[in-house]
Amino acid sequence: MWKIHFILLFSRQGKLRLQKWYTTLPDKEKKKIVREIVQIILSRNQKTSSFVDWKDLKLVYKRYASLYFCCAIEDQDNELLTLEIVHRYVELLDRYFGNVCELDIIFNFEKAYFILDEFIIGGEVQETSKRSAVKAIEDSDMLQETVEEYMNKPAF
Amino acid sequence: MLIFCLKLIASQKFTDKRIGYLGAMLLLDERQDVHLLMTNCIKNDLNHSTQYVQGLALCTLGCMGSSEMCRDLAGEVEKLLKTSNSYLRKKAALCAVHVIRKVPELMEMFLPATRNLLNEKNHGVLHTSVVLLTEMCERSPDMLAHFRKVSLVPQLVRILKNLIMSGYSPEHDVSGISDPFLQVRILRLLRILGRNDDDSSEAMNDILAQVATNTETSKNVGNAILYETVLTIMDIKSESGLRVLAINILGRFLLNNDKNIRYVALTSLLKTVQTDHNAVQRHRSTIVDCLKDLDVSIKRRAMELSFALVNGNNVRGMMKELLYFLDSCEPEFKADCASGIFLAAEKYAPSKRWHIDTVMRVLTMAGSYVRDDAVPSLIQLITNSVEMHAYTVQRLYKAILGDYSQQPLVQVAAWCIGEYGDLLVSGQCEEEPPIQVTEDEVLDILESILISNMSASVTRGYALTAIMKLSTRFTCNVNRVKKVVSIYSSSIDVELQQRAVEYNALFKKYDHMRPALLERMPVMEKVTINGPTEIVQSNGETESAVLETKPPPSGLQPVSQASDLLDLLGGSDITPVIPTAPTSKPDSTGGELLDLLGDLNLTGSPVSAPVPQIAQPPFLLDGLPSQPLFSDIAAGIPSITAYNKNGLKIDFTFERSNTNPSVTLITIQASNSTELDMTDFVFQAAVPKTFQLQLLSPSSSVIPAFNSGTITQVIKVLNPQKQQLRMRIKLTYNHKGSAIQDLAEVNNFPSQSWQ
């Protein structure tokens, strides 16, 4: 089986900005894992590779400006391609937000998730075209009701 | 909060749904019951008129759907897998993957829909379809066979070719490469299809060569594709030219400045070094250079790979590099590195001097990281290098002179000094200038080890015994030894106390036996290592056991042996160490034996389990099968035939000691008069409660046919109450293709064997 197990985005101070889990784990476990991994990655220096052996998984991480993007993949997975996947996600965010920065993700975290969900489902890439993924989000945005419409539309 | 999410999902408003599904994915997991309530919502939304709502439902189901949800909704997913809407089709494919992962039995139902999945032009659908097909092929050999039959390979090859040859497509381009994600997934699926299948492998040969030679390597993305290609080539039945091409790509990776690429190369080379050893050897020097890398993961892989590449030709050079690495590497590596060096030195040492030197260097450099079980094997190695004894003991002495904190080093040194202290003092070293050491100085250091807080209990034991041995080797210091020994007979450490008391008794009552008892150890026959993981030399431990009347308590040996060995040493009134310590070995197969012992009334009393054939536990008699075991054998006890059936004959011969009548040694000889060999032969025995039994390792597990050879095995029986010897035996072996098992009782023991 090859898939991404989880994706974490965190700042250089260790604040978690986004977490997407593709395996089921209890909340406590997730918190523990996040703490552990953030610590491992933040303590790595510049001279090391982007890959860390962790338990029976591999962590692939890359820093973009002030944010660390970390993917946990299976042992036999292609690490280099995972770097490309991470990079693609950043590009999608960039295309949507226009020159994306950490603040965008903090204040519009739901959009970050929506974009991720148009790119990856169940730990596998679903769309390889930059344009299509972003277009889907933009179209969905259009579907969202305006405040007026929202108030007037019945819920059920 | 959770119910609120449900409310949002069920709402008509898209905004609500979007947030509701997001909340569900973030906050809920399979364990909560709310999950089931969601099923209905999702079902409705899967059939919604708006594709983006359907998309939300598919995504949620595909990310965190429980098995029940998957079961309930698989039908809907399957329907959507056949839609012409590519936006939904791609999501349905990944949803199907998730369903299959959760409920593998449902895989069949998605098969029809896969028929024309790859006819799509849409890359999203193509990619997810390949993922789906991969999942199916991986999980089910039937599926795999099916897809091979329906010419999936040529189809994939075509798609891949189009990707490579097609012009620039801005939508899917990454640094000049067209849809690398899809390329990699196709390569991966090809790997699975080509594995162990000549036809499929042949069909993809050309495209693999094409990708391998034409892909741009200047950016990570190209290397990602090359990497996947290499993995595929190595895993399928590719022709040798292609394999060499693959390994050369890895070799080039190793020279790449990018650490990630080097990391990936080392990982792959590690996987291929067994099968393509010579090809990997060509890159040895680059690999060795990676030992100096700053990245921990790269260093580890380089180390493992280096060990895999050591052979008789390059051992000197490689060892130099590896010793340098051992010296400078992080502590987390030292134990593994030391073990690896010992193993490699064992296999490929060009000379005994070199071997000893290497061992010494490891002990001095990483003495505290050496694994405990390496100590006995090193001792055995040293014993066997007879001409090097003086040199070895001198070097070891010098090594601990300044610093005796590294336990394994100190243990080996103490043992050697005890054994060869006379050589040390008389300055007989030939290999290097002998040092001037007096007996007092030697005893000083051994005593310091005894006193030091840094010494482990085991180490102290070694030191005390060494001091004792020196009482016969040194001429002037017997009184000093006596003093030390008597001091420690009131030591708080029970182990030390026991030894000291026994040695004390040796001085007081059995002084005439002391020289014989503490004689120089005979050279033990070398036991070859069984496998790459086994560093422990059984015989090394045995050595220590024979001389030390108690084995080191680090659990190297079952304590029960001690009692028997004590008896062997001529017994006496020294209270035998009757195992209050557990004689039942943790891996005892006593359970089976207990079945044998029905009417012999054994109740879980530990009967020594037959030695499992894989691990060769250390026993005194390995390598000395034919020597008489006592120096004073009781006169000829008649042998008996204990078992003779179906061509298998087992004879017992007996030995007893006049000085220790409770021990009987039975040597069994199993012979086979049929025309076919008997293999996997296992002999097990059980005795009544008042006896104690120990089975040593058999000489082999095959009894050749036509009586052309025998299996011998020694049984030690302790019979303190001089009861009549009875035994029940169980024999298992393979003969003429079937497994045979037999039970028998042996009642015809001659009276001289137990009275």
mmCIF file of N, CA, C and O in Angstrom, chain A residues 1-3 20 24 47-51 53 58 77-80 83-85 88 113-114 117-118 122 124-129 131-132 139-141 143-145 150 153 155-156, chain B residues 10-16 18 22 25 30-31 50 52 62-63 87 90-91 94 101 123-124 127-128 138-139 171 174 179 185 188 220-221 224 227-228 259-260 263 294-295 301:
data_model
loop_
_atom_site.group_PDB
_atom_site.id
_atom_site.type_symbol
_atom_site.label_atom_id
_atom_site.label_comp_id
_atom_site.label_asym_id
_atom_site.label_seq_id
_atom_site.Cartn_x
_atom_site.Cartn_y
_atom_site.Cartn_z
ATOM 1 N N MET A 1 0.832 -1.188 0.000
ATOM 2 C CA MET A 1 0.000 0.000 0.000
ATOM 3 C C MET A 1 0.873 1.247 0.000
ATOM 4 O O MET A 1 1.818 1.339 0.752
ATOM 5 N N TRP A 2 0.551 2.154 -0.846
ATOM 6 C CA TRP A 2 1.307 3.394 -0.825
ATOM 7 C C TRP A 2 0.347 4.536 -0.590
ATOM 8 O O TRP A 2 -0.627 4.692 -1.307
ATOM 9 N N LYS A 3 0.555 5.288 0.379
ATOM 10 C CA LYS A 3 -0.255 6.491 0.482
ATOM 11 C C LYS A 3 0.379 7.418 1.504
ATOM 12 O O LYS A 3 1.258 7.036 2.284
ATOM 13 N N LYS A 20 -3.862 17.306 8.316
ATOM 14 C CA LYS A 20 -4.797 16.457 7.596
ATOM 15 C C LYS A 20 -4.375 15.012 7.798
ATOM 16 O O LYS A 20 -3.257 14.632 7.488
ATOM 17 N N THR A 24 -7.005 6.709 10.712
ATOM 18 C CA THR A 24 -7.813 7.021 11.899
ATOM 19 C C THR A 24 -6.991 6.776 13.157
ATOM 20 O O THR A 24 -6.450 5.695 13.358
ATOM 21 N N LYS A 47 21.947 21.234 6.822
ATOM 22 C CA LYS A 47 22.796 20.363 6.039
ATOM 23 C C LYS A 47 22.200 18.979 5.847
ATOM 24 O O LYS A 47 22.802 18.125 5.229
ATOM 25 N N THR A 48 21.061 18.715 6.448
ATOM 26 C CA THR A 48 20.542 17.359 6.358
ATOM 27 C C THR A 48 19.567 17.215 5.195
ATOM 28 O O THR A 48 19.098 18.207 4.644
ATOM 29 N N SER A 49 19.262 15.987 4.869
ATOM 30 C CA SER A 49 18.343 15.724 3.772
ATOM 31 C C SER A 49 16.922 16.038 4.235
ATOM 32 O O SER A 49 16.686 16.327 5.405
ATOM 33 N N SER A 50 15.994 15.935 3.306
ATOM 34 C CA SER A 50 14.605 16.263 3.640
ATOM 35 C C SER A 50 13.838 15.077 4.155
ATOM 36 O O SER A 50 12.619 15.136 4.269
ATOM 37 N N PHE A 51 14.544 13.987 4.422
ATOM 38 C CA PHE A 51 13.836 12.768 4.786
ATOM 39 C C PHE A 51 14.263 12.306 6.162
ATOM 40 O O PHE A 51 15.436 12.284 6.491
ATOM 41 N N ASP A 53 13.622 9.042 8.923
ATOM 42 C CA ASP A 53 12.977 7.779 9.253
ATOM 43 C C ASP A 53 12.278 7.948 10.585
ATOM 44 O O ASP A 53 12.890 8.352 11.562
ATOM 45 N N LYS A 58 8.168 7.299 6.719
ATOM 46 C CA LYS A 58 9.186 8.278 6.383
ATOM 47 C C LYS A 58 8.548 9.653 6.400
ATOM 48 O O LYS A 58 7.457 9.825 5.873
ATOM 49 N N ASP A 77 7.577 4.230 -0.355
ATOM 50 C CA ASP A 77 7.099 5.274 -1.246
ATOM 51 C C ASP A 77 8.243 6.079 -1.845
ATOM 52 O O ASP A 77 9.346 6.092 -1.318
ATOM 53 N N ASN A 78 7.948 6.789 -2.917
ATOM 54 C CA ASN A 78 8.960 7.564 -3.624
ATOM 55 C C ASN A 78 9.105 8.933 -2.962
ATOM 56 O O ASN A 78 8.245 9.805 -3.102
ATOM 57 N N GLU A 79 10.203 9.093 -2.243
ATOM 58 C CA GLU A 79 10.377 10.334 -1.470
ATOM 59 C C GLU A 79 10.498 11.557 -2.374
ATOM 60 O O GLU A 79 10.021 12.643 -2.034
ATOM 61 N N LEU A 80 11.188 11.367 -3.486
ATOM 62 C CA LEU A 80 11.410 12.515 -4.359
ATOM 63 C C LEU A 80 10.089 13.003 -4.929
ATOM 64 O O LEU A 80 9.859 14.207 -5.074
ATOM 65 N N LEU A 83 8.221 15.097 -2.478
ATOM 66 C CA LEU A 83 8.673 16.488 -2.471
ATOM 67 C C LEU A 83 7.946 17.280 -3.547
ATOM 68 O O LEU A 83 7.563 18.436 -3.348
ATOM 69 N N GLU A 84 7.736 16.630 -4.681
ATOM 70 C CA GLU A 84 7.011 17.296 -5.769
ATOM 71 C C GLU A 84 5.562 17.519 -5.382
ATOM 72 O O GLU A 84 4.951 18.528 -5.758
ATOM 73 N N ILE A 85 4.995 16.577 -4.666
ATOM 74 C CA ILE A 85 3.599 16.719 -4.231
ATOM 75 C C ILE A 85 3.477 17.921 -3.297
ATOM 76 O O ILE A 85 2.566 18.755 -3.430
ATOM 77 N N ARG A 88 3.726 21.012 -5.260
ATOM 78 C CA ARG A 88 2.519 21.274 -6.022
ATOM 79 C C ARG A 88 1.451 21.903 -5.139
ATOM 80 O O ARG A 88 0.753 22.835 -5.551
ATOM 81 N N TYR A 113 -7.713 23.964 3.465
ATOM 82 C CA TYR A 113 -8.202 22.588 3.482
ATOM 83 C C TYR A 113 -8.951 22.246 2.200
ATOM 84 O O TYR A 113 -8.801 21.168 1.644
ATOM 85 N N PHE A 114 -9.786 23.175 1.747
ATOM 86 C CA PHE A 114 -10.550 22.898 0.526
ATOM 87 C C PHE A 114 -9.612 22.626 -0.634
ATOM 88 O O PHE A 114 -9.815 21.718 -1.440
ATOM 89 N N ASP A 117 -8.108 19.310 -0.341
ATOM 90 C CA ASP A 117 -9.066 18.254 -0.651
ATOM 91 C C ASP A 117 -9.350 18.143 -2.141
ATOM 92 O O ASP A 117 -9.876 17.124 -2.595
ATOM 93 N N GLU A 118 -9.042 19.193 -2.900
ATOM 94 C CA GLU A 118 -9.180 19.084 -4.349
ATOM 95 C C GLU A 118 -7.946 18.458 -4.966
ATOM 96 O O GLU A 118 -7.934 18.061 -6.125
ATOM 97 N N GLY A 122 -7.889 10.723 0.422
ATOM 98 C CA GLY A 122 -7.479 9.436 0.987
ATOM 99 C C GLY A 122 -5.994 9.185 0.884
ATOM 100 O O GLY A 122 -5.545 8.044 0.796
ATOM 101 N N GLU A 124 -4.024 9.986 -1.599
ATOM 102 C CA GLU A 124 -3.565 9.839 -2.987
ATOM 103 C C GLU A 124 -3.899 11.089 -3.796
ATOM 104 O O GLU A 124 -4.942 11.701 -3.590
ATOM 105 N N VAL A 125 -3.052 11.413 -4.742
ATOM 106 C CA VAL A 125 -3.274 12.577 -5.593
ATOM 107 C C VAL A 125 -4.458 12.314 -6.511
ATOM 108 O O VAL A 125 -4.560 11.260 -7.131
ATOM 109 N N GLN A 126 -5.367 13.290 -6.592
ATOM 110 C CA GLN A 126 -6.543 13.082 -7.441
ATOM 111 C C GLN A 126 -6.487 13.925 -8.706
ATOM 112 O O GLN A 126 -7.179 13.635 -9.676
ATOM 113 N N GLU A 127 -5.712 14.988 -8.707
ATOM 114 C CA GLU A 127 -5.716 15.870 -9.865
ATOM 115 C C GLU A 127 -4.311 16.388 -10.095
ATOM 116 O O GLU A 127 -3.679 16.935 -9.195
ATOM 117 N N THR A 128 -3.832 16.201 -11.324
ATOM 118 C CA THR A 128 -2.459 16.621 -11.572
ATOM 119 C C THR A 128 -2.377 17.934 -12.326
ATOM 120 O O THR A 128 -1.296 18.415 -12.641
ATOM 121 N N SER A 129 -3.528 18.495 -12.653
ATOM 122 C CA SER A 129 -3.518 19.762 -13.362
ATOM 123 C C SER A 129 -3.727 20.905 -12.380
ATOM 124 O O SER A 129 -4.711 20.935 -11.644
ATOM 125 N N ARG A 131 -4.416 23.925 -12.968
ATOM 126 C CA ARG A 131 -5.548 24.768 -13.354
ATOM 127 C C ARG A 131 -6.856 24.172 -12.862
ATOM 128 O O ARG A 131 -7.697 24.858 -12.286
ATOM 129 N N SER A 132 -7.056 22.870 -13.100
ATOM 130 C CA SER A 132 -8.338 22.244 -12.744
ATOM 131 C C SER A 132 -8.612 22.341 -11.269
ATOM 132 O O SER A 132 -9.734 22.632 -10.846
ATOM 133 N N ASP A 139 -14.927 27.764 -8.494
ATOM 134 C CA ASP A 139 -16.335 27.508 -8.820
ATOM 135 C C ASP A 139 -17.140 27.219 -7.567
ATOM 136 O O ASP A 139 -18.281 27.681 -7.428
ATOM 137 N N SER A 140 -16.566 26.441 -6.675
ATOM 138 C CA SER A 140 -17.257 26.147 -5.419
ATOM 139 C C SER A 140 -17.492 27.422 -4.631
ATOM 140 O O SER A 140 -18.541 27.596 -4.010
ATOM 141 N N ASP A 141 -16.489 28.278 -4.659
ATOM 142 C CA ASP A 141 -16.652 29.557 -3.957
ATOM 143 C C ASP A 141 -17.863 30.307 -4.480
ATOM 144 O O ASP A 141 -18.615 30.922 -3.730
ATOM 145 N N LEU A 143 -20.466 29.087 -5.619
ATOM 146 C CA LEU A 143 -21.706 28.464 -5.162
ATOM 147 C C LEU A 143 -22.093 28.914 -3.772
ATOM 148 O O LEU A 143 -23.259 28.833 -3.390
ATOM 149 N N GLN A 144 -21.094 29.340 -3.031
ATOM 150 C CA GLN A 144 -21.397 29.753 -1.666
ATOM 151 C C GLN A 144 -22.317 30.959 -1.704
ATOM 152 O O GLN A 144 -22.117 31.897 -2.464
ATOM 153 N N GLU A 145 -23.314 30.910 -0.847
ATOM 154 C CA GLU A 145 -24.326 31.951 -0.879
ATOM 155 C C GLU A 145 -23.775 33.271 -0.352
ATOM 156 O O GLU A 145 -22.914 33.281 0.521
ATOM 157 N N TYR A 150 -27.884 33.681 2.052
ATOM 158 C CA TYR A 150 -27.736 32.739 3.160
ATOM 159 C C TYR A 150 -28.848 32.893 4.173
ATOM 160 O O TYR A 150 -29.441 31.921 4.641
ATOM 161 N N LYS A 153 -32.358 31.748 2.545
ATOM 162 C CA LYS A 153 -32.564 30.366 2.085
ATOM 163 C C LYS A 153 -32.936 29.479 3.258
ATOM 164 O O LYS A 153 -32.340 29.547 4.328
ATOM 165 N N ALA A 155 -32.998 26.169 5.507
ATOM 166 C CA ALA A 155 -31.936 25.181 5.752
ATOM 167 C C ALA A 155 -32.323 23.807 5.231
ATOM 168 O O ALA A 155 -31.488 23.035 4.780
ATOM 169 N N PHE A 156 -33.637 23.481 5.317
ATOM 170 C CA PHE A 156 -34.021 22.113 4.930
ATOM 171 C C PHE A 156 -35.185 22.123 3.984
ATOM 172 O O PHE A 156 -36.072 22.947 4.037
ATOM 173 N N ALA B 10 -26.353 18.371 6.627
ATOM 174 C CA ALA B 10 -27.706 18.089 6.138
ATOM 175 C C ALA B 10 -28.383 19.325 5.560
ATOM 176 O O ALA B 10 -29.408 19.226 4.886
ATOM 177 N N SER B 11 -27.802 20.473 5.810
ATOM 178 C CA SER B 11 -28.427 21.714 5.328
ATOM 179 C C SER B 11 -28.428 21.809 3.809
ATOM 180 O O SER B 11 -27.657 21.142 3.131
ATOM 181 N N GLN B 12 -29.338 22.617 3.295
ATOM 182 C CA GLN B 12 -29.417 22.815 1.847
ATOM 183 C C GLN B 12 -28.370 23.786 1.337
ATOM 184 O O GLN B 12 -28.070 23.822 0.153
ATOM 185 N N LYS B 13 -27.877 24.565 2.252
ATOM 186 C CA LYS B 13 -26.990 25.624 1.804
ATOM 187 C C LYS B 13 -25.593 25.080 1.565
ATOM 188 O O LYS B 13 -25.035 24.355 2.371
ATOM 189 N N PHE B 14 -25.060 25.437 0.447
ATOM 190 C CA PHE B 14 -23.756 24.919 0.070
ATOM 191 C C PHE B 14 -22.690 25.337 1.074
ATOM 192 O O PHE B 14 -21.797 24.549 1.415
ATOM 193 N N THR B 15 -22.803 26.590 1.524
ATOM 194 C CA THR B 15 -21.819 27.069 2.492
ATOM 195 C C THR B 15 -21.796 26.177 3.718
ATOM 196 O O THR B 15 -20.742 25.793 4.214
ATOM 197 N N ASP B 16 -23.010 25.835 4.186
ATOM 198 C CA ASP B 16 -23.090 24.965 5.357
ATOM 199 C C ASP B 16 -22.461 23.608 5.073
ATOM 200 O O ASP B 16 -21.683 23.078 5.885
ATOM 201 N N ARG B 18 -20.270 22.766 2.962
ATOM 202 C CA ARG B 18 -18.808 22.818 2.821
ATOM 203 C C ARG B 18 -18.139 22.800 4.189
ATOM 204 O O ARG B 18 -17.204 22.038 4.419
ATOM 205 N N LEU B 22 -16.119 19.713 6.166
ATOM 206 C CA LEU B 22 -14.767 19.993 6.661
ATOM 207 C C LEU B 22 -14.679 19.659 8.144
ATOM 208 O O LEU B 22 -13.738 18.996 8.592
ATOM 209 N N MET B 25 -14.572 15.963 8.684
ATOM 210 C CA MET B 25 -13.270 15.358 8.401
ATOM 211 C C MET B 25 -12.242 15.689 9.462
ATOM 212 O O MET B 25 -11.364 14.897 9.761
ATOM 213 N N GLU B 30 -13.458 7.477 12.951
ATOM 214 C CA GLU B 30 -14.327 6.306 12.819
ATOM 215 C C GLU B 30 -14.964 5.856 14.102
ATOM 216 O O GLU B 30 -15.957 5.148 14.086
ATOM 217 N N ARG B 31 -14.336 6.240 15.197
ATOM 218 C CA ARG B 31 -14.819 5.608 16.413
ATOM 219 C C ARG B 31 -16.137 6.170 16.908
ATOM 220 O O ARG B 31 -16.772 5.605 17.775
ATOM 221 N N THR B 50 -25.789 18.989 -7.867
ATOM 222 C CA THR B 50 -24.595 19.824 -8.053
ATOM 223 C C THR B 50 -23.353 18.981 -7.868
ATOM 224 O O THR B 50 -23.180 18.334 -6.839
ATOM 225 N N TYR B 52 -20.399 19.763 -7.218
ATOM 226 C CA TYR B 52 -19.491 20.117 -6.124
ATOM 227 C C TYR B 52 -19.966 19.557 -4.796
ATOM 228 O O TYR B 52 -19.179 19.285 -3.914
ATOM 229 N N GLY B 62 -14.095 9.224 1.057
ATOM 230 C CA GLY B 62 -12.796 8.677 0.687
ATOM 231 C C GLY B 62 -11.690 8.956 1.676
ATOM 232 O O GLY B 62 -10.652 8.311 1.648
ATOM 233 N N CYS B 63 -11.892 9.929 2.540
ATOM 234 C CA CYS B 63 -10.855 10.248 3.517
ATOM 235 C C CYS B 63 -11.072 9.547 4.839
ATOM 236 O O CYS B 63 -10.119 9.080 5.450
ATOM 237 N N TYR B 87 -14.782 15.048 -13.450
ATOM 238 C CA TYR B 87 -14.560 15.635 -12.118
ATOM 239 C C TYR B 87 -14.981 14.650 -11.035
ATOM 240 O O TYR B 87 -14.309 14.466 -10.027
ATOM 241 N N LYS B 90 -12.920 10.913 -11.170
ATOM 242 C CA LYS B 90 -11.609 10.780 -10.513
ATOM 243 C C LYS B 90 -11.782 10.655 -9.000
ATOM 244 O O LYS B 90 -11.097 9.889 -8.337
ATOM 245 N N LYS B 91 -12.739 11.384 -8.460
ATOM 246 C CA LYS B 91 -12.953 11.289 -7.020
ATOM 247 C C LYS B 91 -13.530 9.934 -6.654
ATOM 248 O O LYS B 91 -13.169 9.338 -5.637
ATOM 249 N N LEU B 94 -10.779 7.282 -6.345
ATOM 250 C CA LEU B 94 -10.040 7.273 -5.075
ATOM 251 C C LEU B 94 -10.926 6.835 -3.920
ATOM 252 O O LEU B 94 -10.471 6.212 -2.968
ATOM 253 N N ARG B 101 -9.658 -0.585 0.639
ATOM 254 C CA ARG B 101 -8.735 -0.690 1.774
ATOM 255 C C ARG B 101 -9.475 -1.035 3.055
ATOM 256 O O ARG B 101 -8.969 -1.760 3.887
ATOM 257 N N HIS B 123 -6.371 13.745 -17.284
ATOM 258 C CA HIS B 123 -5.254 13.255 -16.472
ATOM 259 C C HIS B 123 -5.653 12.906 -15.060
ATOM 260 O O HIS B 123 -5.111 11.980 -14.464
ATOM 261 N N GLY B 124 -6.596 13.654 -14.508
ATOM 262 C CA GLY B 124 -7.042 13.348 -13.150
ATOM 263 C C GLY B 124 -7.609 11.949 -13.096
ATOM 264 O O GLY B 124 -7.262 11.145 -12.218
ATOM 265 N N HIS B 127 -4.880 9.328 -13.647
ATOM 266 C CA HIS B 127 -4.037 9.148 -12.452
ATOM 267 C C HIS B 127 -4.764 8.317 -11.409
ATOM 268 O O HIS B 127 -4.239 7.316 -10.907
ATOM 269 N N THR B 128 -5.977 8.703 -11.073
ATOM 270 C CA THR B 128 -6.690 7.979 -10.027
ATOM 271 C C THR B 128 -7.035 6.568 -10.463
ATOM 272 O O THR B 128 -7.075 5.647 -9.633
ATOM 273 N N GLU B 138 -2.310 -5.166 -6.323
ATOM 274 C CA GLU B 138 -1.493 -5.465 -5.147
ATOM 275 C C GLU B 138 -2.190 -6.400 -4.189
ATOM 276 O O GLU B 138 -1.567 -7.204 -3.511
ATOM 277 N N ARG B 139 -3.491 -6.233 -4.100
ATOM 278 C CA ARG B 139 -4.214 -6.992 -3.086
ATOM 279 C C ARG B 139 -4.582 -8.386 -3.534
ATOM 280 O O ARG B 139 -4.770 -9.268 -2.705
ATOM 281 N N GLU B 171 -0.694 22.741 -18.767
ATOM 282 C CA GLU B 171 -1.507 22.328 -17.629
ATOM 283 C C GLU B 171 -0.786 21.330 -16.743
ATOM 284 O O GLU B 171 -0.921 21.336 -15.534
ATOM 285 N N VAL B 174 5.739 20.175 -15.413
ATOM 286 C CA VAL B 174 6.554 20.529 -14.254
ATOM 287 C C VAL B 174 8.001 20.557 -14.720
ATOM 288 O O VAL B 174 8.585 19.518 -15.010
ATOM 289 N N ASP B 179 3.420 15.877 -16.722
ATOM 290 C CA ASP B 179 2.720 15.121 -15.670
ATOM 291 C C ASP B 179 3.583 14.039 -15.008
ATOM 292 O O ASP B 179 3.357 12.839 -15.196
ATOM 293 N N ARG B 185 3.241 7.019 -11.272
ATOM 294 C CA ARG B 185 2.236 6.010 -10.922
ATOM 295 C C ARG B 185 2.165 4.911 -11.962
ATOM 296 O O ARG B 185 1.974 3.747 -11.639
ATOM 297 N N ARG B 188 5.002 2.634 -11.448
ATOM 298 C CA ARG B 188 4.783 1.792 -10.289
ATOM 299 C C ARG B 188 3.856 0.619 -10.624
ATOM 300 O O ARG B 188 4.088 -0.514 -10.214
ATOM 301 N N ASN B 220 14.723 18.088 -9.452
ATOM 302 C CA ASN B 220 14.236 16.995 -8.618
ATOM 303 C C ASN B 220 13.174 16.157 -9.316
ATOM 304 O O ASN B 220 13.134 14.951 -9.168
ATOM 305 N N VAL B 221 12.339 16.800 -10.092
ATOM 306 C CA VAL B 221 11.210 16.090 -10.674
ATOM 307 C C VAL B 221 11.682 15.004 -11.630
ATOM 308 O O VAL B 221 11.174 13.882 -11.631
ATOM 309 N N ALA B 224 12.957 12.187 -9.664
ATOM 310 C CA ALA B 224 11.889 11.399 -9.053
ATOM 311 C C ALA B 224 11.434 10.306 -10.016
ATOM 312 O O ALA B 224 11.207 9.162 -9.620
ATOM 313 N N TYR B 227 14.172 7.691 -10.434
ATOM 314 C CA TYR B 227 14.197 6.854 -9.236
ATOM 315 C C TYR B 227 13.162 5.749 -9.340
ATOM 316 O O TYR B 227 13.445 4.574 -9.124
ATOM 317 N N GLU B 228 11.951 6.152 -9.708
ATOM 318 C CA GLU B 228 10.889 5.158 -9.834
ATOM 319 C C GLU B 228 11.227 4.156 -10.928
ATOM 320 O O GLU B 228 10.970 2.959 -10.787
ATOM 321 N N LYS B 259 21.483 16.295 -1.386
ATOM 322 C CA LYS B 259 21.473 15.237 -0.371
ATOM 323 C C LYS B 259 20.343 14.263 -0.540
ATOM 324 O O LYS B 259 20.479 13.071 -0.267
ATOM 325 N N ASN B 260 19.207 14.786 -0.917
ATOM 326 C CA ASN B 260 18.047 13.923 -1.053
ATOM 327 C C ASN B 260 18.290 12.844 -2.093
ATOM 328 O O ASN B 260 17.900 11.700 -1.918
ATOM 329 N N TYR B 263 20.603 10.258 -0.669
ATOM 330 C CA TYR B 263 19.853 9.440 0.288
ATOM 331 C C TYR B 263 19.088 8.345 -0.439
ATOM 332 O O TYR B 263 19.147 7.168 -0.092
ATOM 333 N N LEU B 294 27.204 14.562 6.544
ATOM 334 C CA LEU B 294 26.727 15.110 7.815
ATOM 335 C C LEU B 294 25.344 14.613 8.182
ATOM 336 O O LEU B 294 24.912 14.703 9.321
ATOM 337 N N ASP B 295 24.640 14.106 7.208
ATOM 338 C CA ASP B 295 23.269 13.692 7.476
ATOM 339 C C ASP B 295 23.247 12.291 8.086
ATOM 340 O O ASP B 295 23.834 11.362 7.554
ATOM 341 N N ARG B 301 22.813 4.591 6.154
ATOM 342 C CA ARG B 301 22.693 3.765 4.960
ATOM 343 C C ARG B 301 24.051 3.440 4.374
ATOM 344 O O ARG B 301 24.303 2.328 3.918
#
